Coordinates of C-alpha atoms in Angstrom, one line a residue:
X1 CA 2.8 -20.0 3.2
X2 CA 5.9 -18.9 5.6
X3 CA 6.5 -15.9 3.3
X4 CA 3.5 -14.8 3.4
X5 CA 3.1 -14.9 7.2
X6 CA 6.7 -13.6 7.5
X7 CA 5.5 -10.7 5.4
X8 CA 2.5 -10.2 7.4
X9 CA 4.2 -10.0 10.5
X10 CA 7.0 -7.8 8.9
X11 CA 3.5 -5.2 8.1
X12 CA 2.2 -5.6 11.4
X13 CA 5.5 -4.7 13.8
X14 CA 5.9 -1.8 11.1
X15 CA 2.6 -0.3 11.5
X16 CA 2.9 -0.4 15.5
X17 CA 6.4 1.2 14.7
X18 CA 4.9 4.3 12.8
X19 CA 1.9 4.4 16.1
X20 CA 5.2 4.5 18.2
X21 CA 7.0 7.2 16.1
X22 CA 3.7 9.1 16.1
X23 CA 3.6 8.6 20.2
X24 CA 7.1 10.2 20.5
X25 CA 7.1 12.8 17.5
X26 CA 10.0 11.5 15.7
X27 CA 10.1 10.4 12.3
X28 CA 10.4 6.7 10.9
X29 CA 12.8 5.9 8.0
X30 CA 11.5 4.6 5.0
X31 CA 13.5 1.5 3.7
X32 CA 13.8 -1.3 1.1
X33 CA 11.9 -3.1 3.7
X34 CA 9.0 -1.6 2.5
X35 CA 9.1 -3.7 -0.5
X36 CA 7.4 -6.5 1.2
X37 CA 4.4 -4.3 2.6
X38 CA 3.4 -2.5 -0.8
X39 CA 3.7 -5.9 -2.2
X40 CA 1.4 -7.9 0.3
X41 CA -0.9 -4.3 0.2
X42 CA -1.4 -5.2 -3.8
X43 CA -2.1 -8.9 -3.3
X44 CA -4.7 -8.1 -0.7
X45 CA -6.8 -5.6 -3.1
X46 CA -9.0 -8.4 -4.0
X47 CA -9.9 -9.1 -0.3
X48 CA -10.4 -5.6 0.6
X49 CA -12.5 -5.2 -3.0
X50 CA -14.7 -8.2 -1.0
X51 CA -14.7 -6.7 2.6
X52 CA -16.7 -3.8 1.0
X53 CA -18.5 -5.5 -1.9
X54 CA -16.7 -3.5 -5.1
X55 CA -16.5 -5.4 -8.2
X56 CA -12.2 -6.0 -8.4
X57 CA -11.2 -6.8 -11.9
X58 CA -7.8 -6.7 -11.6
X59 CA -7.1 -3.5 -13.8
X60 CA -4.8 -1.4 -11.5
X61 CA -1.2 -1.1 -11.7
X62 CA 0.7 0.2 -9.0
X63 CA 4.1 2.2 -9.7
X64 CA 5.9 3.7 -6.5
X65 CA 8.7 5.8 -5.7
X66 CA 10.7 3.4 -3.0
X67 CA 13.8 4.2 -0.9
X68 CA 17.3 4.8 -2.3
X69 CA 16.0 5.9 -6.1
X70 CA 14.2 2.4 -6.5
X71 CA 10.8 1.5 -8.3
X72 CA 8.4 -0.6 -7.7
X73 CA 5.4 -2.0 -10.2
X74 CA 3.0 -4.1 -9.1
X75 CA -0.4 -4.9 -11.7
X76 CA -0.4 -5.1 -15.4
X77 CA 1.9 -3.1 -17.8
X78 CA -1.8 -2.2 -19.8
X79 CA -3.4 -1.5 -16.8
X80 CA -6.1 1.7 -17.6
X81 CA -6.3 2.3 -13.5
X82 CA -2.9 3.5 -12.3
X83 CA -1.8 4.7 -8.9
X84 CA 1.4 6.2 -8.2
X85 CA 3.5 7.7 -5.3
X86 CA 6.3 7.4 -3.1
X87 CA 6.2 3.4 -1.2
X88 CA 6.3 5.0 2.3
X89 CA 2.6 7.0 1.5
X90 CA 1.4 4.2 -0.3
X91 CA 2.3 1.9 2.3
X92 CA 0.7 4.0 5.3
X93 CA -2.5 4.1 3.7
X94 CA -2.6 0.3 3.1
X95 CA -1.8 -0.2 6.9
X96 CA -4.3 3.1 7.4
X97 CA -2.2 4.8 9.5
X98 CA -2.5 7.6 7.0
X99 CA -5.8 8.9 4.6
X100 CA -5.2 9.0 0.8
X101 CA -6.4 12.2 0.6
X102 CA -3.2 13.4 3.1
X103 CA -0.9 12.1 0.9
X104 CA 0.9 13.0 -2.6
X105 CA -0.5 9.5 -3.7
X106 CA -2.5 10.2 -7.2
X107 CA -5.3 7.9 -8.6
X108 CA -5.8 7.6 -12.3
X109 CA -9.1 5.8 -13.0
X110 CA -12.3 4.8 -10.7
X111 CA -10.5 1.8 -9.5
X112 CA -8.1 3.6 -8.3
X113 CA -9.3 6.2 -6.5
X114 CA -11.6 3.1 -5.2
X115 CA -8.5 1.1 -4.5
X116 CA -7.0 3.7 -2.2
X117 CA -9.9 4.6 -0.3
X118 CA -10.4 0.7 0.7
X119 CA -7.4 -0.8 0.5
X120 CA -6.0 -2.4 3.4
X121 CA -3.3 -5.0 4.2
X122 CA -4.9 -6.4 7.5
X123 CA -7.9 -8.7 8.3

């Protein structure tokens, strides 16, 4: 769909940003924006569960921290795998600019320690 490809594209230029930030030692500014990459990163767990041939069921909820004292949930409310975390981590490990382990991101449950070790929001 168009949103889906906008979004993609939106991921793509901001992962080149943070390579670009890195190149000149400055530091980006996590925004709103991000919404749209943590969102595509949770619909893409099934294909990145395939690209490495772990069983996805689906069990992971995902509840982040995001810019200007917003949340964001993504998954089901009974979810028994959880991760949470600040958007702008989450989001650098889905675009794997940054390692889990690096980050304050915390994994509650095999899937999810599974999720953020594969995760990734690119083909």
């Amino acid at each position: 769909s168009a949103r889906s490809f906008a979004s993609a594209r939106l991921m793509e230029t901001w992962a080149h940003g943070l390579d670009a930030h890195r190149a000149v030692g400055s530091e980006p500014e996590d925004t709103l924006r991000l919404y749209h990459i943590a969102k595509l990163a949770y619909n893409s767990l099934p294909y990145s569960f395939k690209l490495t041939g772990e069983e996805y069921s689906g069990d992971l909820r995902i509840e982040l921290k995001a810019p200007e004292n917003k949340r964001w949930t993504f998954g089901p409310d009974d979810a028994t795998n959880v991760i949470t975390g600040t958007a702008g981590e989450f989001c650098r490990v889905a675009v794997q600019r940054e390692k889990a382990a690096n980050t304050n991101l915390e994994a509650e449950g095999e899937l999810a320690q599974t999720a953020l070790r594969i995760i990734r929001c690119y083909i």
